[in-house]
């Protein structure tokens, strides 16, 4: 089967998997530029498309391409324009006969690393300094510094970036590296059992020099996956190989994780990554803007950093939106443009009822909703009440008098003080910042 045919079939399947708007924006105009050494080089029209595809859609594209090609393939994206259109070249055909996916994958497993995620491109701040230093130590001296290294923190804070940075550094020195998500580990195990190729599965995972497993919390509660991972961990560790794990929580917080795995996860170093403070968020935006080779005024960076406090992915997404609108609409990149984009991002969020926020905060702090409405002024009640004020104001845009009314008839100046107080503390207190971030994530993920 010709590579062009495989890519066109892949595009057809991807179009069925995602919304039409997503497909039209990022994939419709893509072209197969080159196929060589089991790698598809795909041409896209802009750096924004390249960045989005590499960071958001690459795992989906690789899985879909593997199904069409009959074996695992690597994908890389490059930017091209009409003036530099990819030439029409005769591409080397793939194997005409489709071979089972496991056979080719396990002999020379791809590292799955993102080459853009390096230590040089990671912005270090007080919120991630320990995790960064530990990752550097592991990369410089695998299996002798901290083994395993366990990184934990909320969504979009840089855990995946550090795992890839470790992998890229080790791979540059000739070590055999494998980066996978826990979901991929589980899916590989299921496929190996189904196709009776467990020996190939174990060869893939137990012969690597550095194993990097992202979102390891998802193996908890999966009996067969935990059993296989336990033996994989033991084999690698006893052979002096490096293991790096990431999770959104510490091992002790994984209630359905087997005790024998929990204790092994705690053998090395556990390092957390906290939500970035304002200065770190501005530094991240400045670094991202530099990669685009676009000058973004400091006032715009401060505006975006002040509006997006949850995680780095949303932060970079907001910057992408501002730069893209400025470029495509030929508008000056200024505060007015940024405010328009940020307002649009806010409107895209799901509508959240203020009462739901009250219930969520009360449950989180072990209180009743009536406690938040009542007259109590003890810190154990006053702080959650102020957090409620802040979240209702930020997430729903409810007016200050309305927030005061729903919280027991408090004056709007009291609500204003509460919102401003929490906003200031978020920038100063990492623990409070983590707590508010957790509440925000639950607000959009859970049903209260």
PDB file of N, CA and C in Angstrom, residues 2 9 40 42 44 49 119 141 147 192 243 323 333 336 436 448:
ATOM      1  N   UNK A   2       0.561   2.209  -0.858  1.00  0.00           N
ATOM      2  CA  UNK A   2       1.367   3.422  -0.951  1.00  0.00           C
ATOM      3  C   UNK A   2       1.151   4.313   0.275  1.00  0.00           C
ATOM      4  N   UNK A   9      -6.332   7.508   4.003  1.00  0.00           N
ATOM      5  CA  UNK A   9      -7.232   6.661   4.794  1.00  0.00           C
ATOM      6  C   UNK A   9      -7.228   7.086   6.259  1.00  0.00           C
ATOM      7  N   UNK A  40       6.236   9.162   8.977  1.00  0.00           N
ATOM      8  CA  UNK A  40       5.470  10.012   8.067  1.00  0.00           C
ATOM      9  C   UNK A  40       5.783  11.464   8.402  1.00  0.00           C
ATOM     10  N   UNK A  42       4.603  15.091   7.805  1.00  0.00           N
ATOM     11  CA  UNK A  42       3.378  15.731   7.357  1.00  0.00           C
ATOM     12  C   UNK A  42       3.569  17.245   7.320  1.00  0.00           C
ATOM     13  N   UNK A  44       2.157  21.030   7.252  1.00  0.00           N
ATOM     14  CA  UNK A  44       1.003  21.831   7.640  1.00  0.00           C
ATOM     15  C   UNK A  44       1.313  23.301   7.347  1.00  0.00           C
ATOM     16  N   UNK A  49      -0.610  25.435  13.755  1.00  0.00           N
ATOM     17  CA  UNK A  49      -1.143  24.099  13.467  1.00  0.00           C
ATOM     18  C   UNK A  49      -0.145  23.030  13.895  1.00  0.00           C
ATOM     19  N   UNK A 119      14.930  20.255  28.521  1.00  0.00           N
ATOM     20  CA  UNK A 119      15.182  21.069  29.715  1.00  0.00           C
ATOM     21  C   UNK A 119      15.356  22.540  29.337  1.00  0.00           C
ATOM     22  N   UNK A 141      22.426  11.160  35.577  1.00  0.00           N
ATOM     23  CA  UNK A 141      22.940   9.920  36.159  1.00  0.00           C
ATOM     24  C   UNK A 141      21.791   8.936  36.367  1.00  0.00           C
ATOM     25  N   UNK A 147      15.629   6.585  42.054  1.00  0.00           N
ATOM     26  CA  UNK A 147      15.014   5.524  41.261  1.00  0.00           C
ATOM     27  C   UNK A 147      14.022   4.726  42.122  1.00  0.00           C
ATOM     28  N   UNK A 192      -1.489  -7.779  23.794  1.00  0.00           N
ATOM     29  CA  UNK A 192      -0.545  -8.898  23.895  1.00  0.00           C
ATOM     30  C   UNK A 192      -1.249 -10.163  24.370  1.00  0.00           C
ATOM     31  N   UNK A 243      13.510   4.349  36.227  1.00  0.00           N
ATOM     32  CA  UNK A 243      12.057   4.428  36.102  1.00  0.00           C
ATOM     33  C   UNK A 243      11.623   5.820  36.562  1.00  0.00           C
ATOM     34  N   UNK A 323      -2.376  35.568  19.469  1.00  0.00           N
ATOM     35  CA  UNK A 323      -1.450  35.735  18.347  1.00  0.00           C
ATOM     36  C   UNK A 323      -2.122  35.365  17.025  1.00  0.00           C
ATOM     37  N   UNK A 333      -1.514  43.719  17.928  1.00  0.00           N
ATOM     38  CA  UNK A 333      -1.494  42.841  19.097  1.00  0.00           C
ATOM     39  C   UNK A 333      -1.402  43.726  20.341  1.00  0.00           C
ATOM     40  N   UNK A 336      -6.552  45.492  23.969  1.00  0.00           N
ATOM     41  CA  UNK A 336      -7.949  45.359  23.537  1.00  0.00           C
ATOM     42  C   UNK A 336      -8.183  44.025  22.845  1.00  0.00           C
ATOM     43  N   UNK A 436      -7.477  25.907  45.308  1.00  0.00           N
ATOM     44  CA  UNK A 436      -8.425  26.573  44.412  1.00  0.00           C
ATOM     45  C   UNK A 436      -8.397  25.925  43.029  1.00  0.00           C
ATOM     46  N   UNK A 448     -21.694  17.644  41.187  1.00  0.00           N
ATOM     47  CA  UNK A 448     -21.801  17.799  42.635  1.00  0.00           C
ATOM     48  C   UNK A 448     -23.173  17.375  43.089  1.00  0.00           C
TER      49      UNK A 448
END
